[in-house]
Amino acid sequence: MTGMDMLNALHIQGDETIAARLEKYNELVMEKNRVMNLTGIKDSGESLIKNVYDSLTVYDARYFPQGGSLLDLGTGAGFPGMILAILRPDMQVVLMDAIRKKLRFIEEAAEILGVSNVTVVHSRAEDAARDGAFRDHFDVVTARAVKSMPVISEWALPFVKKGGIFAAMKGPGAQDELRDASGILSLMGTRLESEKECILPSGEKRVILYLRKNSLTPKRFPRKAGEAERKPIKAVRDKR
Ligand SMILES: C[S@@+](CC[C@H](N)C(=O)[O-])C[C@H]1O[C@@H](n2cnc3c(N)ncnc32)[C@H](O)[C@@H]1O
C-alpha cells in the first residue's frame, strides 16, 4: 500500500508530498528499529498498515482546526503524532513521552523530512499537565496504546482546552473501557461526542472515541505521578 492509497482509502485529502513523507517516515522508523527498540513491528509493509494507516484513522477534519494545536501523549515512535504533523503542516504539534531516546529519533526524522511543526517534550504526563503552557491548552489531544481509558483520561484531559477534543484510539473493547471511565470523564466535565469504527486492511477493528471537554480541569487532576495507574477512578459497575 502506498501513502496515497492510504489517504484515498480513508478519504483524507493530501498531496503527493504528504504521501511520500508518510512512506519515508515509515522507512526511517524501520531503519532505526534495527538498532533501537522503537516498535514491535519489524516488517515495513506491516508497519505501514499497523502504524501509519492506523495512525491516520484518528484523523477527522472536524476536530483538527486550521492552525490549531495538537498534543500526542505517549507518542513513542511518533504514532499517531508524527503522522498527523505530516498530514497537517498548519497545526502546531507537541509529541510527549516519558522516554527520551524515542523523542531524539523523532527530532532527527523531522529534520530529515523537513517537518517543522513538531516540538518534542520529554515528561511524564502527570508532571507536564501542571505546566501552565500545556494545561487546558490544546485543541486536540491524541493517545494510542498508552493506558486503559480511566488512566489515559486522567492524564490526557487536563491538556485539552475547554471545548476541545480528546481522541482516544482504542480496539474492540472500547465500549467497556468507556463505561469504566465514566467516573473520571464526568469529574472532568467530558462527554462522548462521537465514535468511529475502522477496520484496518489487516482485518483488525479499531474504535476512535472523540470526547469533548466542556469545563476546565479541576485543580486536583491529574493526581501525582503513578497514582492514576495505582488507583484508577473507575465507574461503580452494576453487579446484576
Ligand atoms: C505502548 S507505547 C505506544 C507508543 C505510540 N503511541 C504507539 O502507538 O506506537 C506507550 C508509550 O507511552 C509512554 N508513556 C507511558 N506512561 C507515560 C506517562 N506517564 N507520560 C508520558 N508518556 C508515557 C511510554 O513511554 C511509551 O512510549
PDB file of C-alpha atoms and ligand atoms in Angstrom:
ATOM      1  CA  MET A   1       0.000   0.000   0.000  1.00  0.00           C
ATOM      2  CA  THR A   2       1.365   3.457  -0.879  1.00  0.00           C
ATOM      3  CA  GLY A   3       0.933   6.656   1.113  1.00  0.00           C
ATOM      4  CA  MET A   4      -1.575   7.876  -1.460  1.00  0.00           C
ATOM      5  CA  ASP A   5      -3.523   4.571  -1.314  1.00  0.00           C
ATOM      6  CA  MET A   6      -3.873   5.044   2.432  1.00  0.00           C
ATOM      7  CA  LEU A   7      -5.089   8.633   2.166  1.00  0.00           C
ATOM      8  CA  ASN A   8      -7.588   7.637  -0.524  1.00  0.00           C
ATOM      9  CA  ALA A   9      -8.826   4.609   1.404  1.00  0.00           C
ATOM     10  CA  LEU A  10      -9.558   6.800   4.425  1.00  0.00           C
ATOM     11  CA  HIS A  11     -10.975   9.687   2.307  1.00  0.00           C
ATOM     12  CA  ILE A  12      -8.327  12.069   3.628  1.00  0.00           C
ATOM     13  CA  GLN A  13      -7.191  14.979   1.487  1.00  0.00           C
ATOM     14  CA  GLY A  14      -3.432  15.104   0.947  1.00  0.00           C
ATOM     15  CA  ASP A  15      -0.964  15.692  -1.867  1.00  0.00           C
ATOM     16  CA  GLU A  16       1.984  13.644  -3.175  1.00  0.00           C
ATOM     17  CA  THR A  17       4.436  15.390  -0.829  1.00  0.00           C
ATOM     18  CA  ILE A  18       2.435  14.295   2.193  1.00  0.00           C
ATOM     19  CA  ALA A  19       2.032  10.760   0.853  1.00  0.00           C
ATOM     20  CA  ALA A  20       5.784  10.480   0.167  1.00  0.00           C
ATOM     21  CA  ARG A  21       6.636  11.782   3.668  1.00  0.00           C
ATOM     22  CA  LEU A  22       4.351   9.200   5.275  1.00  0.00           C
ATOM     23  CA  GLU A  23       6.175   6.418   3.442  1.00  0.00           C
ATOM     24  CA  LYS A  24       9.582   7.887   4.190  1.00  0.00           C
ATOM     25  CA  TYR A  25       8.776   8.243   7.890  1.00  0.00           C
ATOM     26  CA  ASN A  26       7.837   4.575   7.993  1.00  0.00           C
ATOM     27  CA  GLU A  27      11.186   3.711   6.354  1.00  0.00           C
ATOM     28  CA  LEU A  28      13.086   5.805   8.904  1.00  0.00           C
ATOM     29  CA  VAL A  29      11.278   4.069  11.775  1.00  0.00           C
ATOM     30  CA  MET A  30      12.094   0.645  10.308  1.00  0.00           C
ATOM     31  CA  GLU A  31      15.731   1.599   9.751  1.00  0.00           C
ATOM     32  CA  LYS A  32      16.156   2.840  13.334  1.00  0.00           C
ATOM     33  CA  ASN A  33      14.226  -0.130  14.684  1.00  0.00           C
ATOM     34  CA  ARG A  34      17.114  -2.379  13.667  1.00  0.00           C
ATOM     35  CA  VAL A  35      19.369  -0.728  16.246  1.00  0.00           C
ATOM     36  CA  MET A  36      16.879   0.523  18.821  1.00  0.00           C
ATOM     37  CA  ASN A  37      13.526  -0.754  20.082  1.00  0.00           C
ATOM     38  CA  LEU A  38      11.044   1.733  18.606  1.00  0.00           C
ATOM     39  CA  THR A  39       8.162  -0.567  17.657  1.00  0.00           C
ATOM     40  CA  GLY A  40       7.444  -4.264  17.986  1.00  0.00           C
ATOM     41  CA  ILE A  41       6.601  -4.395  14.274  1.00  0.00           C
ATOM     42  CA  LYS A  42       9.683  -5.330  12.261  1.00  0.00           C
ATOM     43  CA  ASP A  43       8.259  -5.654   8.746  1.00  0.00           C
ATOM     44  CA  SER A  44       7.969  -2.453   6.719  1.00  0.00           C
ATOM     45  CA  GLY A  45       4.709  -3.397   4.940  1.00  0.00           C
ATOM     46  CA  GLU A  46       3.113  -4.418   8.218  1.00  0.00           C
ATOM     47  CA  SER A  47       4.265  -1.178   9.859  1.00  0.00           C
ATOM     48  CA  LEU A  48       2.696   0.840   7.046  1.00  0.00           C
ATOM     49  CA  ILE A  49      -0.665  -0.676   7.961  1.00  0.00           C
ATOM     50  CA  LYS A  50      -0.408  -1.132  11.728  1.00  0.00           C
ATOM     51  CA  ASN A  51       1.448   2.092  12.464  1.00  0.00           C
ATOM     52  CA  VAL A  52       0.915   4.595   9.626  1.00  0.00           C
ATOM     53  CA  TYR A  53      -2.566   3.648   8.369  1.00  0.00           C
ATOM     54  CA  ASP A  54      -3.718   3.013  11.933  1.00  0.00           C
ATOM     55  CA  SER A  55      -2.469   6.479  12.957  1.00  0.00           C
ATOM     56  CA  LEU A  56      -4.405   8.065  10.098  1.00  0.00           C
ATOM     57  CA  THR A  57      -7.668   6.505  11.327  1.00  0.00           C
ATOM     58  CA  VAL A  58      -7.812   9.039  14.187  1.00  0.00           C
ATOM     59  CA  TYR A  59      -7.978  11.914  11.736  1.00  0.00           C
ATOM     60  CA  ASP A  60     -11.261  13.742  11.352  1.00  0.00           C
ATOM     61  CA  ALA A  61     -11.039  17.235   9.838  1.00  0.00           C
ATOM     62  CA  ARG A  62     -13.916  18.408  12.086  1.00  0.00           C
ATOM     63  CA  TYR A  63     -11.803  18.037  15.211  1.00  0.00           C
ATOM     64  CA  PHE A  64      -8.452  19.246  13.863  1.00  0.00           C
ATOM     65  CA  PRO A  65      -8.925  23.008  13.354  1.00  0.00           C
ATOM     66  CA  GLN A  66      -6.932  25.032  10.832  1.00  0.00           C
ATOM     67  CA  GLY A  67      -3.825  26.455  12.533  1.00  0.00           C
ATOM     68  CA  GLY A  68      -4.794  24.643  15.764  1.00  0.00           C
ATOM     69  CA  SER A  69      -2.735  22.852  18.372  1.00  0.00           C
ATOM     70  CA  LEU A  70      -2.348  19.107  18.863  1.00  0.00           C
ATOM     71  CA  LEU A  71      -0.714  17.038  21.584  1.00  0.00           C
ATOM     72  CA  ASP A  72       0.098  13.357  21.118  1.00  0.00           C
ATOM     73  CA  LEU A  73       0.542  11.863  24.552  1.00  0.00           C
ATOM     74  CA  GLY A  74       2.798   8.813  24.913  1.00  0.00           C
ATOM     75  CA  THR A  75       3.849   9.214  21.298  1.00  0.00           C
ATOM     76  CA  GLY A  76       6.559   6.504  21.374  1.00  0.00           C
ATOM     77  CA  ALA A  77       7.971   6.364  17.850  1.00  0.00           C
ATOM     78  CA  GLY A  78       5.637   9.189  16.771  1.00  0.00           C
ATOM     79  CA  PHE A  79       2.351   7.307  16.331  1.00  0.00           C
ATOM     80  CA  PRO A  80      -0.039   8.903  15.671  1.00  0.00           C
ATOM     81  CA  GLY A  81       1.550  12.336  16.364  1.00  0.00           C
ATOM     82  CA  MET A  82       4.204  12.456  13.681  1.00  0.00           C
ATOM     83  CA  ILE A  83       1.794  11.118  11.059  1.00  0.00           C
ATOM     84  CA  LEU A  84      -0.711  13.863  11.944  1.00  0.00           C
ATOM     85  CA  ALA A  85       2.026  16.523  11.885  1.00  0.00           C
ATOM     86  CA  ILE A  86       2.965  15.396   8.358  1.00  0.00           C
ATOM     87  CA  LEU A  87      -0.687  15.454   7.319  1.00  0.00           C
ATOM     88  CA  ARG A  88      -1.392  18.874   8.816  1.00  0.00           C
ATOM     89  CA  PRO A  89       1.623  21.198   8.494  1.00  0.00           C
ATOM     90  CA  ASP A  90      -0.588  24.147   9.548  1.00  0.00           C
ATOM     91  CA  MET A  91      -1.041  22.713  13.058  1.00  0.00           C
ATOM     92  CA  GLN A  92       1.411  23.093  15.944  1.00  0.00           C
ATOM     93  CA  VAL A  93       2.090  19.576  17.173  1.00  0.00           C
ATOM     94  CA  VAL A  94       3.610  18.587  20.508  1.00  0.00           C
ATOM     95  CA  LEU A  95       4.822  15.000  20.908  1.00  0.00           C
ATOM     96  CA  MET A  96       5.210  13.988  24.538  1.00  0.00           C
ATOM     97  CA  ASP A  97       6.752  10.886  26.030  1.00  0.00           C
ATOM     98  CA  ALA A  98       8.431   9.789  29.236  1.00  0.00           C
ATOM     99  CA  ILE A  99      11.227   8.064  27.250  1.00  0.00           C
ATOM    100  CA  ARG A 100      13.784  10.456  25.831  1.00  0.00           C
ATOM    101  CA  LYS A 101      15.545   8.222  23.298  1.00  0.00           C
ATOM    102  CA  LYS A 102      12.386   7.808  21.204  1.00  0.00           C
ATOM    103  CA  LEU A 103      11.977  11.583  21.104  1.00  0.00           C
ATOM    104  CA  ARG A 104      15.530  12.019  19.847  1.00  0.00           C
ATOM    105  CA  PHE A 105      14.726   9.752  16.938  1.00  0.00           C
ATOM    106  CA  ILE A 106      11.604  11.803  16.154  1.00  0.00           C
ATOM    107  CA  GLU A 107      13.624  15.032  16.119  1.00  0.00           C
ATOM    108  CA  GLU A 108      16.169  13.523  13.730  1.00  0.00           C
ATOM    109  CA  ALA A 109      13.422  12.182  11.456  1.00  0.00           C
ATOM    110  CA  ALA A 110      11.578  15.523  11.434  1.00  0.00           C
ATOM    111  CA  GLU A 111      14.801  17.229  10.372  1.00  0.00           C
ATOM    112  CA  ILE A 112      15.387  14.731   7.537  1.00  0.00           C
ATOM    113  CA  LEU A 113      11.798  15.048   6.290  1.00  0.00           C
ATOM    114  CA  GLY A 114      11.634  18.834   6.644  1.00  0.00           C
ATOM    115  CA  VAL A 115       8.718  18.637   9.082  1.00  0.00           C
ATOM    116  CA  SER A 116       8.953  21.880  11.064  1.00  0.00           C
ATOM    117  CA  ASN A 117       5.671  21.951  13.000  1.00  0.00           C
ATOM    118  CA  VAL A 118       6.636  19.471  15.743  1.00  0.00           C
ATOM    119  CA  THR A 119       8.112  20.033  19.188  1.00  0.00           C
ATOM    120  CA  VAL A 120       9.051  17.136  21.442  1.00  0.00           C
ATOM    121  CA  VAL A 121       8.561  17.246  25.199  1.00  0.00           C
ATOM    122  CA  HIS A 122      10.239  14.756  27.487  1.00  0.00           C
ATOM    123  CA  SER A 123       7.988  14.423  30.519  1.00  0.00           C
ATOM    124  CA  ARG A 124       5.515  12.278  32.306  1.00  0.00           C
ATOM    125  CA  ALA A 125       2.008  13.451  31.500  1.00  0.00           C
ATOM    126  CA  GLU A 126       1.189  13.949  35.186  1.00  0.00           C
ATOM    127  CA  ASP A 127       4.040  16.460  35.554  1.00  0.00           C
ATOM    128  CA  ALA A 128       3.603  18.357  32.274  1.00  0.00           C
ATOM    129  CA  ALA A 129      -0.125  18.817  32.939  1.00  0.00           C
ATOM    130  CA  ARG A 130       0.802  21.114  35.855  1.00  0.00           C
ATOM    131  CA  ASP A 131       2.707  23.412  33.485  1.00  0.00           C
ATOM    132  CA  GLY A 132       0.641  26.468  32.535  1.00  0.00           C
ATOM    133  CA  ALA A 133       1.995  26.302  28.972  1.00  0.00           C
ATOM    134  CA  PHE A 134       0.231  22.978  28.448  1.00  0.00           C
ATOM    135  CA  ARG A 135      -2.715  22.839  30.835  1.00  0.00           C
ATOM    136  CA  ASP A 136      -6.190  23.437  29.318  1.00  0.00           C
ATOM    137  CA  HIS A 137      -4.329  24.401  26.128  1.00  0.00           C
ATOM    138  CA  PHE A 138      -4.709  22.028  23.159  1.00  0.00           C
ATOM    139  CA  ASP A 139      -7.485  21.904  20.556  1.00  0.00           C
ATOM    140  CA  VAL A 140      -6.996  18.173  20.277  1.00  0.00           C
ATOM    141  CA  VAL A 141      -5.105  15.523  22.244  1.00  0.00           C
ATOM    142  CA  THR A 142      -4.495  12.033  20.874  1.00  0.00           C
ATOM    143  CA  ALA A 143      -3.237   8.853  22.540  1.00  0.00           C
ATOM    144  CA  ARG A 144      -2.723   5.397  21.073  1.00  0.00           C
ATOM    145  CA  ALA A 145      -1.851   2.287  23.073  1.00  0.00           C
ATOM    146  CA  VAL A 146      -0.834   4.208  26.177  1.00  0.00           C
ATOM    147  CA  LYS A 147      -3.123   3.100  29.050  1.00  0.00           C
ATOM    148  CA  SER A 148      -6.683   1.963  29.782  1.00  0.00           C
ATOM    149  CA  MET A 149      -9.414   4.609  29.477  1.00  0.00           C
ATOM    150  CA  PRO A 150      -9.676   5.562  33.182  1.00  0.00           C
ATOM    151  CA  VAL A 151      -5.921   6.214  33.351  1.00  0.00           C
ATOM    152  CA  ILE A 152      -5.351   7.856  29.985  1.00  0.00           C
ATOM    153  CA  SER A 153      -8.422  10.060  30.508  1.00  0.00           C
ATOM    154  CA  GLU A 154      -6.983  11.399  33.757  1.00  0.00           C
ATOM    155  CA  TRP A 155      -3.655  12.059  32.031  1.00  0.00           C
ATOM    156  CA  ALA A 156      -4.873  13.441  28.696  1.00  0.00           C
ATOM    157  CA  LEU A 157      -7.910  15.573  29.554  1.00  0.00           C
ATOM    158  CA  PRO A 158      -6.024  18.184  31.632  1.00  0.00           C
ATOM    159  CA  PHE A 159      -4.180  19.153  28.425  1.00  0.00           C
ATOM    160  CA  VAL A 160      -7.357  19.700  26.372  1.00  0.00           C
ATOM    161  CA  LYS A 161      -8.692  23.235  26.199  1.00  0.00           C
ATOM    162  CA  LYS A 162     -12.281  23.894  27.212  1.00  0.00           C
ATOM    163  CA  GLY A 163     -14.331  22.948  24.169  1.00  0.00           C
ATOM    164  CA  GLY A 164     -11.520  20.812  22.740  1.00  0.00           C
ATOM    165  CA  ILE A 165     -11.360  17.106  21.931  1.00  0.00           C
ATOM    166  CA  PHE A 166      -9.568  14.079  23.335  1.00  0.00           C
ATOM    167  CA  ALA A 167      -9.375  11.430  20.612  1.00  0.00           C
ATOM    168  CA  ALA A 168      -8.738   8.064  22.292  1.00  0.00           C
ATOM    169  CA  MET A 169      -7.615   5.308  19.908  1.00  0.00           C
ATOM    170  CA  LYS A 170      -8.981   2.008  21.104  1.00  0.00           C
ATOM    171  CA  GLY A 171      -9.691  -1.545  19.978  1.00  0.00           C
ATOM    172  CA  PRO A 172     -12.838  -3.695  20.037  1.00  0.00           C
ATOM    173  CA  GLY A 173     -13.174  -3.283  23.839  1.00  0.00           C
ATOM    174  CA  ALA A 174     -13.743   0.482  23.549  1.00  0.00           C
ATOM    175  CA  GLN A 175     -17.298   0.407  24.901  1.00  0.00           C
ATOM    176  CA  ASP A 176     -16.300  -1.425  28.079  1.00  0.00           C
ATOM    177  CA  GLU A 177     -13.373   0.936  28.540  1.00  0.00           C
ATOM    178  CA  LEU A 178     -15.650   3.910  28.063  1.00  0.00           C
ATOM    179  CA  ARG A 179     -18.020   2.602  30.729  1.00  0.00           C
ATOM    180  CA  ASP A 180     -15.093   2.059  33.082  1.00  0.00           C
ATOM    181  CA  ALA A 181     -14.012   5.662  32.527  1.00  0.00           C
ATOM    182  CA  SER A 182     -17.434   7.228  33.126  1.00  0.00           C
ATOM    183  CA  GLY A 183     -16.443   8.340  36.650  1.00  0.00           C
ATOM    184  CA  ILE A 184     -13.324  10.260  35.632  1.00  0.00           C
ATOM    185  CA  LEU A 185     -14.989  11.622  32.485  1.00  0.00           C
ATOM    186  CA  SER A 186     -17.792  13.163  34.479  1.00  0.00           C
ATOM    187  CA  LEU A 187     -15.347  14.614  37.054  1.00  0.00           C
ATOM    188  CA  MET A 188     -13.534  16.190  34.093  1.00  0.00           C
ATOM    189  CA  GLY A 189     -16.725  17.631  32.571  1.00  0.00           C
ATOM    190  CA  THR A 190     -16.224  15.496  29.462  1.00  0.00           C
ATOM    191  CA  ARG A 191     -18.688  13.676  27.223  1.00  0.00           C
ATOM    192  CA  LEU A 192     -18.526  11.328  24.268  1.00  0.00           C
ATOM    193  CA  GLU A 193     -19.071  13.498  21.176  1.00  0.00           C
ATOM    194  CA  SER A 194     -18.828  10.775  18.552  1.00  0.00           C
ATOM    195  CA  GLU A 195     -17.156   7.499  17.785  1.00  0.00           C
ATOM    196  CA  LYS A 196     -15.748   5.953  14.667  1.00  0.00           C
ATOM    197  CA  GLU A 197     -15.143   2.315  13.808  1.00  0.00           C
ATOM    198  CA  CYS A 198     -12.481   1.328  11.298  1.00  0.00           C
ATOM    199  CA  ILE A 199     -11.246  -1.986  10.012  1.00  0.00           C
ATOM    200  CA  LEU A 200      -7.571  -1.953   9.124  1.00  0.00           C
ATOM    201  CA  PRO A 201      -6.562  -3.599   5.813  1.00  0.00           C
ATOM    202  CA  SER A 202      -5.084  -6.342   8.037  1.00  0.00           C
ATOM    203  CA  GLY A 203      -8.591  -7.046   9.409  1.00  0.00           C
ATOM    204  CA  GLU A 204      -8.287  -5.631  12.953  1.00  0.00           C
ATOM    205  CA  LYS A 205     -11.038  -3.472  14.336  1.00  0.00           C
ATOM    206  CA  ARG A 206     -10.256  -0.024  15.683  1.00  0.00           C
ATOM    207  CA  VAL A 207     -12.567   2.355  17.541  1.00  0.00           C
ATOM    208  CA  ILE A 208     -11.854   6.047  17.965  1.00  0.00           C
ATOM    209  CA  LEU A 209     -13.642   7.770  20.837  1.00  0.00           C
ATOM    210  CA  TYR A 210     -13.929  11.544  20.371  1.00  0.00           C
ATOM    211  CA  LEU A 211     -14.541  13.116  23.778  1.00  0.00           C
ATOM    212  CA  ARG A 212     -15.473  16.772  24.197  1.00  0.00           C
ATOM    213  CA  LYS A 213     -14.207  18.592  27.293  1.00  0.00           C
ATOM    214  CA  ASN A 214     -16.750  21.151  28.420  1.00  0.00           C
ATOM    215  CA  SER A 215     -15.101  22.638  31.508  1.00  0.00           C
ATOM    216  CA  LEU A 216     -11.658  23.463  32.860  1.00  0.00           C
ATOM    217  CA  THR A 217      -9.867  20.641  34.659  1.00  0.00           C
ATOM    218  CA  PRO A 218     -10.364  20.608  38.447  1.00  0.00           C
ATOM    219  CA  LYS A 219      -7.132  21.545  40.251  1.00  0.00           C
ATOM    220  CA  ARG A 220      -6.673  18.111  41.805  1.00  0.00           C
ATOM    221  CA  PHE A 221      -6.174  16.411  38.410  1.00  0.00           C
ATOM    222  CA  PRO A 222      -4.077  14.740  37.340  1.00  0.00           C
ATOM    223  CA  ARG A 223      -3.104  13.208  40.657  1.00  0.00           C
ATOM    224  CA  LYS A 224       0.604  12.851  41.336  1.00  0.00           C
ATOM    225  CA  ALA A 225       2.756  10.618  39.086  1.00  0.00           C
ATOM    226  CA  GLY A 226       1.787   6.968  39.233  1.00  0.00           C
ATOM    227  CA  GLU A 227      -1.427   7.490  41.229  1.00  0.00           C
ATOM    228  CA  ALA A 228      -3.882   7.103  38.329  1.00  0.00           C
ATOM    229  CA  GLU A 229      -2.302   3.747  37.491  1.00  0.00           C
ATOM    230  CA  ARG A 230      -2.289   2.565  41.105  1.00  0.00           C
ATOM    231  CA  LYS A 231      -5.802   3.757  41.907  1.00  0.00           C
ATOM    232  CA  PRO A 232      -7.719   4.406  38.671  1.00  0.00           C
ATOM    233  CA  ILE A 233     -11.022   6.209  39.119  1.00  0.00           C
ATOM    234  CA  LYS A 234     -13.437   3.649  37.761  1.00  0.00           C
ATOM    235  CA  ALA A 235     -17.162   3.621  37.445  1.00  0.00           C
ATOM    236  CA  VAL A 236     -19.003   1.539  40.019  1.00  0.00           C
ATOM    237  CA  ARG A 237     -20.195  -1.432  37.980  1.00  0.00           C
ATOM    238  CA  ASP A 238     -23.720  -2.692  38.276  1.00  0.00           C
ATOM    239  CA  LYS A 239     -23.408  -6.250  39.676  1.00  0.00           C
ATOM    240  CA  ARG A 240     -26.536  -7.775  38.158  1.00  0.00           C
TER     241      ARG A 240
HETATM  242  C1  LIG B   1       2.947   1.175  24.021  1.00  0.00           C
HETATM  243  S1  LIG B   1       3.720   2.699  23.761  1.00  0.00           S
HETATM  244  C2  LIG B   1       2.735   3.405  22.471  1.00  0.00           C
HETATM  245  C3  LIG B   1       3.510   4.394  21.655  1.00  0.00           C
HETATM  246  C4  LIG B   1       2.746   5.023  20.482  1.00  0.00           C
HETATM  247  N1  LIG B   1       1.644   5.842  20.927  1.00  0.00           N
HETATM  248  C5  LIG B   1       2.252   3.952  19.543  1.00  0.00           C
HETATM  249  O1  LIG B   1       1.037   3.715  19.491  1.00  0.00           O
HETATM  250  O2  LIG B   1       3.080   3.330  18.847  1.00  0.00           O
HETATM  251  C6  LIG B   1       3.253   3.694  25.169  1.00  0.00           C
HETATM  252  C7  LIG B   1       4.089   4.952  25.312  1.00  0.00           C
HETATM  253  O3  LIG B   1       3.551   5.740  26.375  1.00  0.00           O
HETATM  254  C8  LIG B   1       4.633   6.318  27.089  1.00  0.00           C
HETATM  255  N2  LIG B   1       4.178   6.630  28.446  1.00  0.00           N
HETATM  256  C9  LIG B   1       3.775   5.748  29.405  1.00  0.00           C
HETATM  257  N3  LIG B   1       3.443   6.401  30.533  1.00  0.00           N
HETATM  258  C10 LIG B   1       3.623   7.726  30.282  1.00  0.00           C
HETATM  259  C11 LIG B   1       3.429   8.914  31.052  1.00  0.00           C
HETATM  260  N4  LIG B   1       3.017   8.855  32.327  1.00  0.00           N
HETATM  261  N5  LIG B   1       3.697  10.102  30.473  1.00  0.00           N
HETATM  262  C12 LIG B   1       4.149  10.163  29.194  1.00  0.00           C
HETATM  263  N6  LIG B   1       4.344   9.077  28.414  1.00  0.00           N
HETATM  264  C13 LIG B   1       4.087   7.875  28.948  1.00  0.00           C
HETATM  265  C14 LIG B   1       5.708   5.236  27.048  1.00  0.00           C
HETATM  266  O4  LIG B   1       6.991   5.775  27.282  1.00  0.00           O
HETATM  267  C15 LIG B   1       5.547   4.671  25.653  1.00  0.00           C
HETATM  268  O5  LIG B   1       6.390   5.296  24.716  1.00  0.00           O
END
